[in-house]
Amino acid sequence: MNTIEMVNKINRLRKEKNAVILAHNYQIPEVQDIADFVGDSLALSRKAAETDADIIVFCGVHFMAESAKILSPDKKVLLPVLDAGCPMADMIDAEQLKLFKEEYPNIPIVCYVNTSAEVKAESDICCTSSNAVKVVKSLDSNKILFIPDQNLGSYIAKQVPEKEIILWEGFCITHHKVSSQEVDIVREHRGNIKILVHPECNSEVVKKADFVGSTSQIIEYVNKSDDKKFVIGTEMGILHSLRKQNPEKKFHLLSPSLVCFNMKKTSLEDVYRALKDEINEINIEESVIKAAKKSLERMLKIS
């Protein structure tokens, strides 16, 4: 099949099966274009919770599809590429978190969405990069355990100095590679061009940026800005949405390291096969769903 034929078949199948296709901003362009909704983790969590579809095809990584299943346990959730994982999510498991809780008893745990269902089940409330500051501010405690991203946690700590944020030493292997020297090189060669970065970047990069935000917040900033050129410091997949929504503006990637190979695993053919054969279904134990759902729903209520 050529691309047009495959797109037509996907469109036919989604109508026949009452399916919805969700895609993260970091997916390849063809997958973003076939999706019913494209967004960041918060937006896609909302869509998963609200959908009346029978099948959710989640084009992202494993923890995202798990979140969709937790929020819509009666739906069939399919992950087109089952081994599309997240190294950051793998940096903490439920047993490690239990030990962390024993070391710091009676302190609420804020769990970044980039974690497994089992870790969410052991946490008090979930967050995304879009709402992390708001979530932390909402808690009636002057101490917070934040897992697993030390970079996002450090960013939150600077935004909420009245609270002590105790960090887990995890990180996104893609964003963590970006160096402050790369920011300096951009400043030297591109002058006053705006540099927009994700809070998963390390603190030195964040400190030197003009704007820090989630993928949806970066897109919103660009859409509202009168500037015509930007340097983008998050995974390269976002450039597709930025260019589609702002064809008159120019975008440069801050670092060549900003490629998430797990996000790039999903192809149009994978979406087609998952939908046609209903393969790679996400299944989670009912007890884990029940516990993890509380942390996600608390997040959505605050957001």
Coordinates of C-alpha atoms in Angstrom, one line a residue:
M1 CA 0.0 0.0 0.0
N2 CA 1.1 3.5 -0.6
T3 CA 0.5 6.2 2.0
I4 CA -2.8 7.5 0.6
E5 CA -4.2 3.9 0.5
M6 CA -3.1 3.3 4.1
V7 CA -4.6 6.6 5.3
N8 CA -7.9 5.7 3.6
K9 CA -8.0 2.3 5.2
I10 CA -7.2 3.7 8.7
N11 CA -10.0 6.2 8.2
R12 CA -12.4 3.5 7.2
L13 CA -11.4 1.2 10.1
R14 CA -11.7 3.9 12.8
K15 CA -15.3 4.6 11.7
E16 CA -16.2 0.9 11.5
K17 CA -14.7 0.2 14.9
N18 CA -15.6 3.5 16.7
A19 CA -12.0 4.1 17.4
V20 CA -10.1 7.3 18.3
I21 CA -6.4 7.9 17.5
L22 CA -4.4 10.0 19.9
A23 CA -0.9 11.1 19.1
H24 CA 1.7 12.9 21.2
N25 CA 3.5 16.0 19.7
Y26 CA 6.7 14.0 19.5
Q27 CA 5.3 11.5 17.0
I28 CA 6.5 11.5 13.3
P29 CA 4.5 13.9 11.0
E30 CA 2.5 11.2 9.2
V31 CA 1.2 9.8 12.5
Q32 CA 0.4 13.2 13.9
D33 CA -1.6 13.9 10.7
I34 CA -3.7 10.8 10.9
A35 CA -4.6 11.4 14.6
D36 CA -7.9 12.7 15.8
F37 CA -6.1 14.6 18.5
V38 CA -2.5 15.7 18.9
G39 CA -1.2 17.1 22.1
D40 CA 0.9 16.9 25.2
S41 CA 0.4 14.4 28.0
L42 CA -2.2 16.6 29.8
A43 CA -4.3 17.2 26.8
L44 CA -4.2 13.5 25.8
S45 CA -5.1 12.4 29.3
R46 CA -8.2 14.6 29.1
K47 CA -9.1 13.2 25.7
A48 CA -8.7 9.6 27.0
A49 CA -10.9 10.4 30.0
E50 CA -13.6 12.0 27.9
T51 CA -13.8 9.9 24.8
D52 CA -16.9 7.8 23.9
A53 CA -14.9 5.7 21.5
D54 CA -14.7 1.9 22.0
I55 CA -11.1 1.7 21.0
I56 CA -8.2 4.1 21.8
V57 CA -5.2 3.8 19.5
F58 CA -2.5 5.6 21.5
C59 CA 0.5 6.8 19.4
G60 CA 3.1 7.5 22.0
V61 CA 5.0 5.5 24.6
H62 CA 3.9 2.8 27.1
F63 CA 3.2 5.0 30.1
M64 CA 0.9 7.2 28.0
A65 CA -1.2 4.2 26.8
E66 CA -1.3 3.0 30.4
S67 CA -2.7 6.4 31.5
A68 CA -5.4 6.2 28.9
K69 CA -6.4 2.7 30.1
I70 CA -6.4 3.9 33.7
L71 CA -8.7 6.8 32.9
S72 CA -10.9 4.7 30.5
P73 CA -10.7 1.2 31.9
D74 CA -13.8 0.0 29.9
K75 CA -12.1 1.0 26.6
K76 CA -9.8 -1.2 24.6
V77 CA -6.4 0.7 24.5
L78 CA -3.9 -0.2 21.8
L79 CA -0.3 0.8 21.7
P80 CA 0.9 0.4 18.0
V81 CA 4.5 -0.4 19.0
L82 CA 4.5 -2.3 22.3
D83 CA 8.2 -1.8 23.1
A84 CA 7.9 2.0 22.7
G85 CA 9.0 2.8 26.3
C86 CA 10.4 5.7 28.3
P87 CA 13.8 5.4 30.0
M88 CA 12.8 8.0 32.6
A89 CA 9.8 6.0 33.6
D90 CA 12.0 2.9 34.0
M91 CA 14.2 4.8 36.5
I92 CA 11.8 4.2 39.3
D93 CA 9.5 1.2 40.1
A94 CA 6.9 0.6 42.8
E95 CA 9.3 -1.2 45.2
Q96 CA 11.8 1.7 45.0
L97 CA 9.1 4.2 45.6
K98 CA 7.9 2.3 48.7
L99 CA 11.5 2.5 50.1
F100 CA 11.6 6.2 49.3
K101 CA 8.3 6.7 51.2
E102 CA 9.7 4.8 54.2
E103 CA 12.7 7.2 54.2
Y104 CA 10.5 10.2 54.0
P105 CA 7.2 9.2 55.8
N106 CA 4.0 11.3 55.7
I107 CA 5.2 13.5 52.9
P108 CA 2.9 13.7 49.8
I109 CA 4.2 12.2 46.6
V110 CA 3.8 14.1 43.3
C111 CA 4.3 11.7 40.5
Y112 CA 5.2 12.9 37.0
V113 CA 3.0 11.3 34.4
N114 CA 6.2 9.7 32.9
T115 CA 5.9 6.7 35.2
S116 CA 4.4 3.2 35.2
A117 CA 0.8 2.5 36.4
E118 CA 2.2 0.8 39.5
V119 CA 4.2 3.9 40.5
K120 CA 1.1 6.1 40.0
A121 CA -0.8 3.7 42.2
E122 CA 1.7 4.3 45.0
S123 CA 1.6 8.1 44.6
D124 CA -0.8 10.8 46.0
I125 CA -1.2 12.9 42.8
C126 CA 0.1 12.9 39.3
C127 CA 1.2 15.9 37.2
T128 CA 2.4 16.8 33.7
S129 CA 4.9 19.4 32.7
S130 CA 1.9 21.7 31.9
N131 CA 0.4 21.6 35.4
A132 CA 3.3 20.5 37.7
V133 CA 3.7 23.9 39.4
K134 CA -0.1 24.2 39.9
V135 CA -0.3 20.7 41.4
V136 CA 2.5 21.3 43.8
K137 CA 1.1 24.6 45.0
S138 CA -2.3 22.9 45.6
L139 CA -0.9 20.5 48.2
D140 CA -1.2 21.4 51.9
S141 CA 2.3 20.5 52.8
N142 CA 5.6 22.4 53.0
K143 CA 7.5 19.3 51.8
I144 CA 6.9 17.3 48.7
L145 CA 8.5 14.1 47.3
F146 CA 8.7 14.6 43.5
I147 CA 9.4 11.6 41.2
P148 CA 11.1 10.8 38.9
D149 CA 12.4 13.8 37.0
Q150 CA 15.0 15.8 38.9
N151 CA 15.1 18.5 36.2
L152 CA 11.4 19.2 36.3
G153 CA 11.5 18.9 40.0
S154 CA 14.3 21.5 40.2
Y155 CA 12.3 23.8 38.0
I156 CA 9.2 23.5 40.2
A157 CA 11.3 24.2 43.3
K158 CA 12.4 27.5 41.8
Q159 CA 8.8 28.4 41.0
V160 CA 7.5 27.3 44.5
P161 CA 10.3 28.4 46.8
E162 CA 8.0 28.2 49.9
K163 CA 8.0 24.4 49.6
E164 CA 10.9 21.9 50.0
I165 CA 11.0 19.6 47.0
I166 CA 12.8 16.3 47.7
L167 CA 13.9 14.9 44.3
W168 CA 14.4 11.4 42.8
E169 CA 17.4 11.3 40.6
G170 CA 15.7 10.4 37.3
F171 CA 15.8 12.3 34.0
C172 CA 14.8 12.3 30.4
I173 CA 17.7 11.0 28.4
T174 CA 16.8 13.2 25.4
H175 CA 16.3 16.5 27.2
H176 CA 19.1 15.9 29.7
K177 CA 21.7 15.8 26.9
V178 CA 21.2 19.4 25.9
S179 CA 24.0 21.6 27.3
S180 CA 24.2 25.2 28.4
Q181 CA 27.0 25.6 25.9
E182 CA 24.6 24.9 23.1
V183 CA 22.5 27.8 24.3
D184 CA 25.6 30.0 24.4
I185 CA 26.4 29.1 20.8
V186 CA 22.9 30.0 19.7
R187 CA 23.1 33.3 21.4
E188 CA 26.4 34.0 19.8
H189 CA 25.3 33.1 16.2
R190 CA 21.6 34.0 16.2
G191 CA 21.5 37.1 18.4
N192 CA 18.3 37.9 20.2
I193 CA 16.3 35.0 18.8
K194 CA 13.9 33.6 21.4
I195 CA 14.9 30.2 22.9
L196 CA 12.0 28.1 24.2
V197 CA 12.8 25.0 26.2
H198 CA 11.1 22.2 28.0
P199 CA 11.5 21.9 31.8
E200 CA 13.0 18.4 31.4
C201 CA 16.2 20.2 30.3
N202 CA 18.8 20.7 33.0
S203 CA 18.7 23.8 35.2
E204 CA 21.6 25.6 33.4
V205 CA 19.7 25.3 30.1
V206 CA 16.4 26.4 31.7
K207 CA 18.1 29.4 33.4
K208 CA 19.4 30.7 30.0
A209 CA 16.1 30.2 28.1
D210 CA 13.6 32.9 27.2
F211 CA 10.6 30.7 27.9
V212 CA 10.2 27.4 29.7
G213 CA 7.1 25.2 29.2
S214 CA 5.5 22.0 28.1
T215 CA 5.0 21.2 24.4
S216 CA 1.5 22.7 24.4
Q217 CA 2.7 25.8 26.3
I218 CA 5.6 26.2 23.8
I219 CA 3.1 26.0 20.9
E220 CA 0.8 28.5 22.6
Y221 CA 3.7 30.9 23.1
V222 CA 4.7 30.8 19.5
N223 CA 1.1 31.2 18.2
K224 CA 0.7 34.4 20.3
S225 CA 4.2 35.8 19.6
D226 CA 4.9 38.5 17.0
D227 CA 8.4 37.1 16.6
K228 CA 9.2 35.3 13.4
K229 CA 12.1 33.1 14.4
F230 CA 12.5 30.7 17.3
V231 CA 14.9 28.1 18.7
I232 CA 13.1 25.1 20.1
G233 CA 14.6 23.2 23.0
T234 CA 12.4 20.1 23.1
E235 CA 11.9 16.9 21.1
M236 CA 12.0 17.6 17.4
G237 CA 8.5 16.2 16.7
I238 CA 7.0 19.4 18.0
L239 CA 8.4 21.2 14.9
H240 CA 5.7 19.6 12.7
S241 CA 2.8 21.2 14.7
L242 CA 4.7 24.5 15.0
R243 CA 5.2 24.8 11.2
K244 CA 1.7 23.7 10.4
Q245 CA 0.2 26.3 12.7
N246 CA 2.7 29.0 11.9
P247 CA 3.8 28.7 8.3
E248 CA 5.2 32.2 8.2
K249 CA 7.6 31.6 11.1
K250 CA 11.0 29.8 11.1
F251 CA 12.1 27.3 13.7
H252 CA 15.5 25.9 14.6
L253 CA 16.2 22.9 16.9
L254 CA 18.4 23.9 19.9
S255 CA 20.4 20.6 19.8
P256 CA 20.7 17.7 17.4
S257 CA 20.3 15.4 20.5
L258 CA 16.6 16.3 20.8
V259 CA 15.3 13.1 19.2
C260 CA 13.4 10.5 21.2
F261 CA 13.9 7.2 19.5
N262 CA 11.1 5.6 21.4
M263 CA 8.6 8.2 20.1
K264 CA 9.9 7.7 16.6
K265 CA 9.2 4.0 16.6
T266 CA 5.6 4.3 15.6
S267 CA 4.9 4.3 11.8
L268 CA 1.7 4.8 9.9
E269 CA 1.8 1.0 9.1
D270 CA 2.0 0.3 12.9
V271 CA -1.2 2.4 13.4
Y272 CA -2.9 0.5 10.6
R273 CA -2.0 -2.9 11.9
A274 CA -2.9 -2.1 15.5
L275 CA -6.4 -0.9 14.4
K276 CA -7.0 -3.7 11.9
D277 CA -6.0 -6.6 14.1
E278 CA -6.6 -4.9 17.5
I279 CA -3.2 -6.0 18.7
N280 CA -0.9 -4.7 21.5
E281 CA -3.7 -4.2 23.9
I282 CA -2.8 -2.6 27.3
N283 CA -4.0 -4.5 30.3
I284 CA -3.5 -3.5 33.9
E285 CA -4.6 -5.2 37.1
E286 CA -7.9 -3.9 38.4
S287 CA -6.4 -3.0 41.8
V288 CA -3.6 -1.0 40.2
I289 CA -6.1 0.8 38.0
K290 CA -8.2 1.7 41.0
A291 CA -5.3 3.2 42.9
A292 CA -3.6 4.9 40.0
K293 CA -6.8 6.4 38.8
K294 CA -7.1 8.4 42.0
S295 CA -3.7 10.2 41.4
L296 CA -4.6 11.0 37.8
E297 CA -8.1 12.2 38.6
R298 CA -6.8 14.4 41.3
M299 CA -4.5 16.0 38.8
L300 CA -7.3 16.5 36.2
K301 CA -9.6 18.0 38.9
I302 CA -6.9 20.6 39.7
S303 CA -6.1 21.3 36.0

